[in-house]
mmCIF file of C-alpha atoms and ligand atoms in Angstrom:
data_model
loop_
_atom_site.group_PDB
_atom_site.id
_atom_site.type_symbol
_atom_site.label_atom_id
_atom_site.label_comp_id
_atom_site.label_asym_id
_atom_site.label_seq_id
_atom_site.Cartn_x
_atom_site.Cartn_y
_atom_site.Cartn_z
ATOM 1 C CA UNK V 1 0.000 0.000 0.000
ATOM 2 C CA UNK V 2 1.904 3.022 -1.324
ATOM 3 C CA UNK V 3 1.215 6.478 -1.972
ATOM 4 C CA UNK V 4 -0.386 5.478 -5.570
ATOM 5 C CA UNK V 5 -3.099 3.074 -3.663
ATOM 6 C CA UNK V 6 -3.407 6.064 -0.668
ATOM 7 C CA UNK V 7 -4.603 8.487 -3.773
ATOM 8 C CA UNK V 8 -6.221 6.634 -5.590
ATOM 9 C CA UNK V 9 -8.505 5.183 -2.515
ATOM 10 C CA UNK V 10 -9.393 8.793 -1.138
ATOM 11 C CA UNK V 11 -8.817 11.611 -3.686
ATOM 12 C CA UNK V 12 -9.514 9.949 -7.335
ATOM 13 C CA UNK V 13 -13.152 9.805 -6.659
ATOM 14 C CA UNK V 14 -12.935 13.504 -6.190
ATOM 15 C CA UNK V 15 -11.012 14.713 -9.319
ATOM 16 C CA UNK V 16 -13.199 16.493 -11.911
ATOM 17 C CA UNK V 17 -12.826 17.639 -15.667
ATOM 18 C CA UNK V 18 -9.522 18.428 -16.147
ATOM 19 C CA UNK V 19 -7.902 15.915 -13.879
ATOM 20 C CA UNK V 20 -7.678 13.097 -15.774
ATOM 21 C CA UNK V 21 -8.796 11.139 -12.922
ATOM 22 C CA UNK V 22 -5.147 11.677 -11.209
ATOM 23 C CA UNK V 23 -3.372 9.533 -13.766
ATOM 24 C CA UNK V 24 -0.594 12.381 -15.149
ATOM 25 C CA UNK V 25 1.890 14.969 -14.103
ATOM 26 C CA UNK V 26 -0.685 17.442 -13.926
ATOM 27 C CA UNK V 27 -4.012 18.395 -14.662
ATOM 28 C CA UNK V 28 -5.890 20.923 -17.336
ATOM 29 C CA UNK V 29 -8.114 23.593 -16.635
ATOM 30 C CA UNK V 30 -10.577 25.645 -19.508
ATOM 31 C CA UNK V 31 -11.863 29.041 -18.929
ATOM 32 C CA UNK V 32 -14.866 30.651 -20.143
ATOM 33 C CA UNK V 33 -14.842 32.994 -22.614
ATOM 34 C CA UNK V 34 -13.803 36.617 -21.354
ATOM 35 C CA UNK V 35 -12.668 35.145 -18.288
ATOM 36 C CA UNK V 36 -9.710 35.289 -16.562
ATOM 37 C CA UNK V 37 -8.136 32.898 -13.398
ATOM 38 C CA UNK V 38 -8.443 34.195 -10.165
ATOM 39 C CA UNK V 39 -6.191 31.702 -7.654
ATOM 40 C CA UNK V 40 -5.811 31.638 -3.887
ATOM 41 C CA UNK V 41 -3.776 29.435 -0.941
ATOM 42 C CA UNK V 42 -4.230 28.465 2.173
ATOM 43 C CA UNK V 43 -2.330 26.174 4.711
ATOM 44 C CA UNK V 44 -3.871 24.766 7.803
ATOM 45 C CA UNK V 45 -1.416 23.195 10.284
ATOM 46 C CA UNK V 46 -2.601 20.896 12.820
ATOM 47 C CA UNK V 47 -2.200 22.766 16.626
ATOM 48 C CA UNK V 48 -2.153 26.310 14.764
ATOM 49 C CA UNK V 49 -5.587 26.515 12.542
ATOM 50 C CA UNK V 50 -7.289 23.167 13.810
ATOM 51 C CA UNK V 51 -7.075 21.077 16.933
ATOM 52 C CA UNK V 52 -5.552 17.205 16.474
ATOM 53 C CA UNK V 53 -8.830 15.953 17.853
ATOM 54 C CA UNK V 54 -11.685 18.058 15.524
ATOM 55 C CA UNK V 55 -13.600 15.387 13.060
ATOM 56 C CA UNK V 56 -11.003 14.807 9.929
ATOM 57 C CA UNK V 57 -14.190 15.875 8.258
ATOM 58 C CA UNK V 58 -14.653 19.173 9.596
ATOM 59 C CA UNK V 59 -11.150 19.870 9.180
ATOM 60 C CA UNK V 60 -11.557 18.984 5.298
ATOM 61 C CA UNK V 61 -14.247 21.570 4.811
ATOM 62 C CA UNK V 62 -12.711 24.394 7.199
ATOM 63 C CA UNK V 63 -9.905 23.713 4.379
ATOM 64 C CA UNK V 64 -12.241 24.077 1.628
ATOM 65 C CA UNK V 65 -13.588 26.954 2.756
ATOM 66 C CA UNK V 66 -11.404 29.083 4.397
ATOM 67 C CA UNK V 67 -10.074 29.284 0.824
ATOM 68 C CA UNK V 68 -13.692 29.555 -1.116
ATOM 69 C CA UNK V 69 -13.961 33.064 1.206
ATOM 70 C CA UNK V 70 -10.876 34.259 -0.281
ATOM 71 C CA UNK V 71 -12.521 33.604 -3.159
ATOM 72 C CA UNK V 72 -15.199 35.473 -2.556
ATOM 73 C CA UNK V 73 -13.445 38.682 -1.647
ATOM 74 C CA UNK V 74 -12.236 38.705 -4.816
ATOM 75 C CA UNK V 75 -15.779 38.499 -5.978
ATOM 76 C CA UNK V 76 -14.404 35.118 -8.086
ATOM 77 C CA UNK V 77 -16.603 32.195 -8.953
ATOM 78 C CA UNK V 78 -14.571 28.967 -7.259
ATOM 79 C CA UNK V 79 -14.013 25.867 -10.010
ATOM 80 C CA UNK V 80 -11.220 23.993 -9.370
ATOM 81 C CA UNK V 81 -8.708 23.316 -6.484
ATOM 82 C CA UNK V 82 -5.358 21.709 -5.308
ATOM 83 C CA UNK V 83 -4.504 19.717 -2.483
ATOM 84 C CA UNK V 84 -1.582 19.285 -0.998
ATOM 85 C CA UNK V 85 -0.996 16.697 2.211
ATOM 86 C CA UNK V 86 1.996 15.983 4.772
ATOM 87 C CA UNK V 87 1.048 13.394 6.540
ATOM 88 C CA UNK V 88 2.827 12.857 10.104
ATOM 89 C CA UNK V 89 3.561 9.139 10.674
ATOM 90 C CA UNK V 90 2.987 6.548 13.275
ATOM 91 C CA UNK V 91 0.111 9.205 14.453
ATOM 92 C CA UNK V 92 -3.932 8.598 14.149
ATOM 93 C CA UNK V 93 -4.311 9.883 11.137
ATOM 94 C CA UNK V 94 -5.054 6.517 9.402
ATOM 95 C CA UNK V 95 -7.198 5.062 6.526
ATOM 96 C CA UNK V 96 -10.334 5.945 8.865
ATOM 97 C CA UNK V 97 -9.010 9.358 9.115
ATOM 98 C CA UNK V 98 -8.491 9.691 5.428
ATOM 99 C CA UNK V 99 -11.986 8.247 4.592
ATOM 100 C CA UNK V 100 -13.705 10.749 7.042
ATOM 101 C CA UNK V 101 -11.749 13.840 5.556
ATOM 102 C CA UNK V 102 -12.378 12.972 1.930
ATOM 103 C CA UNK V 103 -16.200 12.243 2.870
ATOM 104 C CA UNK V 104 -16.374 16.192 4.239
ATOM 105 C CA UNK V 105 -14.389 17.283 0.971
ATOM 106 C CA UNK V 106 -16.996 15.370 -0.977
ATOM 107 C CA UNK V 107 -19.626 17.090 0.776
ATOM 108 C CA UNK V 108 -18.373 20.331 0.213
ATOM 109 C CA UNK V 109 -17.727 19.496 -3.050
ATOM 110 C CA UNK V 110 -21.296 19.377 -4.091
ATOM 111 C CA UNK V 111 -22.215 21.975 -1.757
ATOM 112 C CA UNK V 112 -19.766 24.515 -3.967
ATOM 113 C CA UNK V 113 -19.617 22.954 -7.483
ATOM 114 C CA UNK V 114 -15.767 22.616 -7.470
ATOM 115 C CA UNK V 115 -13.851 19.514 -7.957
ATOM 116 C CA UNK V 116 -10.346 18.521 -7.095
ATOM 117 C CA UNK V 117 -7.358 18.841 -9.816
ATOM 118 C CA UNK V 118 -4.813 17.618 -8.393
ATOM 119 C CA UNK V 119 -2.120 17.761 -5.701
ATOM 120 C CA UNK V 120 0.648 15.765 -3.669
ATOM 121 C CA UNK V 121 0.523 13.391 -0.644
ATOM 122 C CA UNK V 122 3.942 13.021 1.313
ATOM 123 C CA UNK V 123 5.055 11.520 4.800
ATOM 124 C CA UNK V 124 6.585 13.797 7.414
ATOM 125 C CA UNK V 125 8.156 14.461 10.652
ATOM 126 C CA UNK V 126 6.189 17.787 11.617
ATOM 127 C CA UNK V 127 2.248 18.122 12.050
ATOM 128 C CA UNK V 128 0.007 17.517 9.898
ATOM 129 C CA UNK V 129 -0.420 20.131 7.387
ATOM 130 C CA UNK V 130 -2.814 20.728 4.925
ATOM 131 C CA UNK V 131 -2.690 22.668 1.875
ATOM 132 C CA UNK V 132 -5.418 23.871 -1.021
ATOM 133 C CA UNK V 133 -4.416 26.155 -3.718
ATOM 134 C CA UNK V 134 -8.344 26.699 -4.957
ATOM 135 C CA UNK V 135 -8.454 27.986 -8.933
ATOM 136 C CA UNK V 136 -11.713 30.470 -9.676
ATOM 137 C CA UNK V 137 -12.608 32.621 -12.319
ATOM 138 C CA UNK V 138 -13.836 36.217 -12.767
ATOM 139 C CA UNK V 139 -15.024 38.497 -15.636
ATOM 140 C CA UNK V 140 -11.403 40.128 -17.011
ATOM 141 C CA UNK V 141 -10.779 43.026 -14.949
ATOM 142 C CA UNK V 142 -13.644 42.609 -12.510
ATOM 143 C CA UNK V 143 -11.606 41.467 -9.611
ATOM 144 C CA UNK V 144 -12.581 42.901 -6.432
ATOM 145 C CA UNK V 145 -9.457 44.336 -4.339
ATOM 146 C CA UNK V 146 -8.114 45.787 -0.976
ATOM 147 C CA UNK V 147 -6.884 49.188 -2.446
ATOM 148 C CA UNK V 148 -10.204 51.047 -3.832
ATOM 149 C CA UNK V 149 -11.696 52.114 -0.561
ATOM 150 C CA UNK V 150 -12.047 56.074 -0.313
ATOM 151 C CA UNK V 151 -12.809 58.557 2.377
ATOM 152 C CA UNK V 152 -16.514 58.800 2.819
ATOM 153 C CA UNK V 153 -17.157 55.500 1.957
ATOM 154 C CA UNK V 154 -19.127 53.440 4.803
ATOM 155 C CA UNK V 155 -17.793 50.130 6.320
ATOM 156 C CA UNK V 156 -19.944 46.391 5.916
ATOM 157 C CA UNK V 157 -19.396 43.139 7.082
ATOM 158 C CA UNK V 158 -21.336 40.349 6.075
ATOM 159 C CA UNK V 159 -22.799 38.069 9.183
ATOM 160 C CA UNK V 160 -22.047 38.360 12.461
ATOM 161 C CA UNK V 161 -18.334 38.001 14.479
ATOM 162 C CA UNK V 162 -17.087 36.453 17.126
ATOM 163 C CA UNK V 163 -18.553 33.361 16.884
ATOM 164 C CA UNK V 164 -15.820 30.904 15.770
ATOM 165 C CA UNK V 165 -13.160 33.095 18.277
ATOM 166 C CA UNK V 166 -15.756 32.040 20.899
ATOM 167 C CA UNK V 167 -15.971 28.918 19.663
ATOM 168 C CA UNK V 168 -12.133 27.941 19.718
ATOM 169 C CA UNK V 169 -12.148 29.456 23.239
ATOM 170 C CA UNK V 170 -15.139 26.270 24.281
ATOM 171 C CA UNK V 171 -12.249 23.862 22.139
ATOM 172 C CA UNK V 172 -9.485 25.273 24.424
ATOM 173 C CA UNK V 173 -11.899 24.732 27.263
ATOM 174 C CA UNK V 174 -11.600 29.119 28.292
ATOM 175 C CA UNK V 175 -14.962 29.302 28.103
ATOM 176 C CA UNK V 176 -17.837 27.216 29.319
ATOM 177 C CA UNK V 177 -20.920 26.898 27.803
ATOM 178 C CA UNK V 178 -23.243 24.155 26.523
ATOM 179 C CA UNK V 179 -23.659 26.053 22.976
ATOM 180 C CA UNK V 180 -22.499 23.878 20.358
ATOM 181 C CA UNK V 181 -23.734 25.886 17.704
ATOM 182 C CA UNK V 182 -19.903 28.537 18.530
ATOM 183 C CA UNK V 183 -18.088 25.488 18.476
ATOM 184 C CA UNK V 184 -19.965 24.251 15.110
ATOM 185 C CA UNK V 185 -18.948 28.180 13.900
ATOM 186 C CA UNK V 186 -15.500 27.483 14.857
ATOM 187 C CA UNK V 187 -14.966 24.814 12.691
ATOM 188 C CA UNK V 188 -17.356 25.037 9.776
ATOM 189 C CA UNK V 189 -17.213 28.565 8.502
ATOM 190 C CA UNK V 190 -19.935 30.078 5.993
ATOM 191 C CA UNK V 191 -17.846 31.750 3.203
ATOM 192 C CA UNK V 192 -20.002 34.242 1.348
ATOM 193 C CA UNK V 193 -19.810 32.438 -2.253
ATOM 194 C CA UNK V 194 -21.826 33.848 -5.173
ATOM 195 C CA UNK V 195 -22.422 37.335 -4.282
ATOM 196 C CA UNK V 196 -21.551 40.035 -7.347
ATOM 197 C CA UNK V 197 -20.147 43.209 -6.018
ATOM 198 C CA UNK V 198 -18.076 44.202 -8.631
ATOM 199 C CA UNK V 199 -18.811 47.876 -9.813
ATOM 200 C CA UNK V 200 -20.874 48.438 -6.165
ATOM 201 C CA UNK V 201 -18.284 48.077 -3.094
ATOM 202 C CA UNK V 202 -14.804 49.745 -3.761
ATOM 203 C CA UNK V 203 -12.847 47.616 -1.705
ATOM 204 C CA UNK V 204 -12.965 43.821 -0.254
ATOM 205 C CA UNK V 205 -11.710 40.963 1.567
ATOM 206 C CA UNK V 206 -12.390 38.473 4.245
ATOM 207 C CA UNK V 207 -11.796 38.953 8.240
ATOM 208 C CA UNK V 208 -9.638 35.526 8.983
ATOM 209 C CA UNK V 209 -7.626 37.561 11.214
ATOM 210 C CA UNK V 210 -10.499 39.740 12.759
ATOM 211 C CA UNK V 211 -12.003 42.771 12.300
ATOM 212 C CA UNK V 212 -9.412 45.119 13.193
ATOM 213 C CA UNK V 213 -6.416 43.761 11.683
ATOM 214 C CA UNK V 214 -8.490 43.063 8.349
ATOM 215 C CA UNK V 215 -9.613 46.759 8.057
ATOM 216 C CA UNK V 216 -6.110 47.796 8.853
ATOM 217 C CA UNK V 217 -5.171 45.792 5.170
ATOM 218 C CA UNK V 218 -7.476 47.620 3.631
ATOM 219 C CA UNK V 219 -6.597 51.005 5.048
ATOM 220 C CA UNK V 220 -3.355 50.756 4.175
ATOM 221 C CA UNK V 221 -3.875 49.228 0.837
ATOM 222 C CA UNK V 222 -6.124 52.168 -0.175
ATOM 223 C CA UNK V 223 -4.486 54.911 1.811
ATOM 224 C CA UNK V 224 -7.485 55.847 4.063
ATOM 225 C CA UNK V 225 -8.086 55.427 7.750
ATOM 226 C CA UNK V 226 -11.205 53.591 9.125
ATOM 227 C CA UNK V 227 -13.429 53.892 12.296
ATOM 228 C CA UNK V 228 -15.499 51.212 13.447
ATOM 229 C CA UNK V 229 -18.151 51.490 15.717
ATOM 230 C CA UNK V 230 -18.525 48.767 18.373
ATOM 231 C CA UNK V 231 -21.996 49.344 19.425
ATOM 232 C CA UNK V 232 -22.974 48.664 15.221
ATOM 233 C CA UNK V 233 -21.348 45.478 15.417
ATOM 234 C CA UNK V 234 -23.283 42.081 14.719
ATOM 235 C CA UNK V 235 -23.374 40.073 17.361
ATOM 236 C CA UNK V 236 -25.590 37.635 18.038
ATOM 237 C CA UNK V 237 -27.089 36.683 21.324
ATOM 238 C CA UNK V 238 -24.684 33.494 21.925
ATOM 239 C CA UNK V 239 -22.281 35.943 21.137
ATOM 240 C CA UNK V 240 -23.459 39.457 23.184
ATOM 241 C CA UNK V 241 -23.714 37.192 26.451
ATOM 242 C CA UNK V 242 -20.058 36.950 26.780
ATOM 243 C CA UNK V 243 -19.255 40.849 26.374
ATOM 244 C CA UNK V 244 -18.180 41.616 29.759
ATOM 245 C CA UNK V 245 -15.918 38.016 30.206
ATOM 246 C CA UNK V 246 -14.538 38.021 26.347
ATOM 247 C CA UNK V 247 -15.104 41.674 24.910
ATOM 248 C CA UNK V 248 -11.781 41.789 23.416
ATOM 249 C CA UNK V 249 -11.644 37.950 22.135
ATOM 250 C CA UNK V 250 -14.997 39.046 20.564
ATOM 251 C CA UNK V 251 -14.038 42.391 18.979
ATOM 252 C CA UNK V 252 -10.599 40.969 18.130
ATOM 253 C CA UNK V 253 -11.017 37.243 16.996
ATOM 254 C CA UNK V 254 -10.498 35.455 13.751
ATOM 255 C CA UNK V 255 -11.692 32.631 11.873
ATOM 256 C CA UNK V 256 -15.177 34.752 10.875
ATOM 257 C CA UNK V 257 -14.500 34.305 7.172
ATOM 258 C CA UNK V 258 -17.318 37.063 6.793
ATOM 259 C CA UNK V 259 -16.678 39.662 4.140
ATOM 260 C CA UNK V 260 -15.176 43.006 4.471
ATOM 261 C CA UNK V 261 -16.349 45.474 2.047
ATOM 262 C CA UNK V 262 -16.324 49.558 1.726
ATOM 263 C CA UNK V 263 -18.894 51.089 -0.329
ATOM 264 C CA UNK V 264 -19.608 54.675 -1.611
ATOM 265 C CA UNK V 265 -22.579 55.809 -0.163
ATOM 266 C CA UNK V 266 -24.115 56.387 -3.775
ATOM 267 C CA UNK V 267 -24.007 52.265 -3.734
ATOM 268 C CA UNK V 268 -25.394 51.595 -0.653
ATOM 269 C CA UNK V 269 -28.833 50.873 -1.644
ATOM 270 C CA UNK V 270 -27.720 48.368 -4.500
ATOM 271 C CA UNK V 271 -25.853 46.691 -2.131
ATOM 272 C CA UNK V 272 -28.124 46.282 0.680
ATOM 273 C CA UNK V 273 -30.242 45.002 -2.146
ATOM 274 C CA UNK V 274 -27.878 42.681 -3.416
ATOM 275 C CA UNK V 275 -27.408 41.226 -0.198
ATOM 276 C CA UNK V 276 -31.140 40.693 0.844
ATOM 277 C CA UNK V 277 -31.541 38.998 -2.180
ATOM 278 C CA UNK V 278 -28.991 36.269 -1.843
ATOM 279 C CA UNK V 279 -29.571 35.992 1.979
ATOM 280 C CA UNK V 280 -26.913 37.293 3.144
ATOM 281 C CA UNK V 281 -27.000 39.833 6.762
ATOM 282 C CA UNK V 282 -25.436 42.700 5.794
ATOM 283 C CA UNK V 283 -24.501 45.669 8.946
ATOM 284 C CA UNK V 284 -22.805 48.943 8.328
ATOM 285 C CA UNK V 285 -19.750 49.233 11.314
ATOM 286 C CA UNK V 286 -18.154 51.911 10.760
ATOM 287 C CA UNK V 287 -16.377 54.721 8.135
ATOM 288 C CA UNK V 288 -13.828 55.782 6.050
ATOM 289 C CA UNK V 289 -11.538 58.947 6.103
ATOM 290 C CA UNK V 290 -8.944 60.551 5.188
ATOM 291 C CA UNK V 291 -5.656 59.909 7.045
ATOM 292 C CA UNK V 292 -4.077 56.521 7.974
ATOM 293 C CA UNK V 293 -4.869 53.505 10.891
ATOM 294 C CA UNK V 294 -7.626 51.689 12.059
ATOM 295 C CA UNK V 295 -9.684 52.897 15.510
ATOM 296 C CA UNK V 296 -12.439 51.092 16.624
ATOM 297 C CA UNK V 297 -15.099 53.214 18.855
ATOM 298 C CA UNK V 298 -16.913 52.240 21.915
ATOM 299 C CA UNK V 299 -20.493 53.021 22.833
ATOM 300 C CA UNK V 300 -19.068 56.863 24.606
ATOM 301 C CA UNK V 301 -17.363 57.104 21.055
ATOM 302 C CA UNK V 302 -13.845 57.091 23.218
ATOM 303 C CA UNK V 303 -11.214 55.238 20.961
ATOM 304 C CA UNK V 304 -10.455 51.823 22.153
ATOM 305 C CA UNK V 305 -6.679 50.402 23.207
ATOM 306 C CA UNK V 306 -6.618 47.237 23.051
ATOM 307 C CA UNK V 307 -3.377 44.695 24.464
ATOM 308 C CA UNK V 308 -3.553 43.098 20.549
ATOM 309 C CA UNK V 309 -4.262 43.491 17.507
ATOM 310 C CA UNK V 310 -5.678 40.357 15.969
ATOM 311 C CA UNK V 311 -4.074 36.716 15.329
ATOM 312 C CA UNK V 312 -0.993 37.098 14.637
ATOM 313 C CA UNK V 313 0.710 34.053 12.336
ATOM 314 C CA UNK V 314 4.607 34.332 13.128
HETATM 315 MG MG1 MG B 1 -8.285 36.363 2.933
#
């Protein structure tokens, strides 16, 4: 039982058009007319972005769709992906393992219309780390970016926050409650696929790290300075209970994979639209201005310090 049999058992049944069921050096990919690729990576190592003990098939669709939301702030339609595998050895991640985590990429599979391409499987001393390169495509030119928001523009995010941050906190057992439904948040994110915001926000991307470090990308990118306002910030009740313990793991936390956007006010109605109409909650948090930096507001309007600024990778 080699690598060959390894692939063949748990990804073949996943490859799609292009992929030539697995068999070659590499894989094809065709593009619509007047389209152009749109491609995006993301790693997950085990201990840093999941826990050794989440379901293998949780894990595969956190994977999935951590990189579908980048996707999605780049207003790109998902098609394809890659997946790349280090697997530790003489740990639990067996042929059970394997046949759980292909079972949630299946899932999520169907759920998002994209099919595997291709990708490499290797043994190895560290963690176990997971890789997806995921292949999209756009209309050419109609890419949405970090770099377009202007002063006067208004501040969205789509859903709520601080649900998954919560979440990891019941995982780390920091927080004790019997809601499953932060935990569930935590490691099955909803990435915002199939909205099209091209020509109405100026600026986009997904909070992974949280709110405040996100906007500070796209302040910087665009050359503007934001204000958010805590008191317009989605929370829902699971969430608002645990203000006064977690404020700052709330207002801070990652792993929301909700979209950032900034919009001209002249837009604001078409997107608000655009939004009810694909289901998606839609809040405005804060503002754009001129000058540089992020602050984030609380309900006196005094700026708030906080000890951090978001997750910080290295
Ligand atoms: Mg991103």
């Amino acid at each position: 039982m080699g690598e060959f049999d390894f692939i063949a058992r748990h990804f073949r049944p996943l490859a799609g058009p292009g992929a030539m069921e697995l068999r070659n050096d590499g894989a094809t990919m065709a593009l619509p007319a007047g389209e152009e690729l749109v491609l995006s990576s993301d790693t997950m190592v085990e201990g840093l972005h999941f826990l050794p003990d989440d379901p293998a098939g949780t894990i595969a669709r956190k994977l999935l769709r951590c990189n579908l939301s980048d996707l999605a702030a780049m207003g790109s339609r998902p098609r394809h992906y890659m997946l790349n595998v280090s697997v530790p050895l003489g740990r639990h991640y067996d042929e059970a393992w394997f046949t759980e985590f292909a079972a949630g990429l299946a899932a999520d599979q169907k759920q998002y219309d994209i099919s595997l391409l291709g990708g490499d499987t290797t043994g190895s001393p560290s963690p176990l780390m997971l890789n997806v390169t995921i292949l999209g495509s756009v209309r050419r030119g109609q890419v949405l970016r970090r770099d377009g928001a202007r002063a006067g523009d208004g501040v969205w995010i789509t859903g709520s926050l601080g649900r998954a941050a919560l979440g990891l906190q019941i995982r780390l057992g920091k927080l004790a409650t019997g809601d499953t439904s932060l935990v569930e948040a935590y490691r099955i994110p909803t990435p915002r696929t199939g909205l099209s915001l091209y020509g109405i926000v100026s600026a986009a991307m997904d909070i992974s790290d949280g709110l405040l470090q996100d906007s500070g990308h796209i302040a910087e990118e665009s050359g503007v300075a934001i204000t958010l306002f805590e008191e317009k910030l989605p929370l829902v009740p699971e969430v608002a209970a645990h203000m006064t313990t977690h404020r700052e793991i709330i207002l801070l936390g990652g792993d929301d994979y909700e979209l950032l956007l900034t919009c001209p006010a002249a837009s604001e109605d078409a997107l608000q639209a655009h939004c009810r109409q694909h289901g998606v909650p839609l809040t405005k948090v804060g503002m754009v201005t001129e000058g540089k930096g992020v602050t984030m507001l609380d309900r006196q309007h005094a700026p708030i310090n906080f000890s951090r600024t978001g997750w910080q990778h290295f």
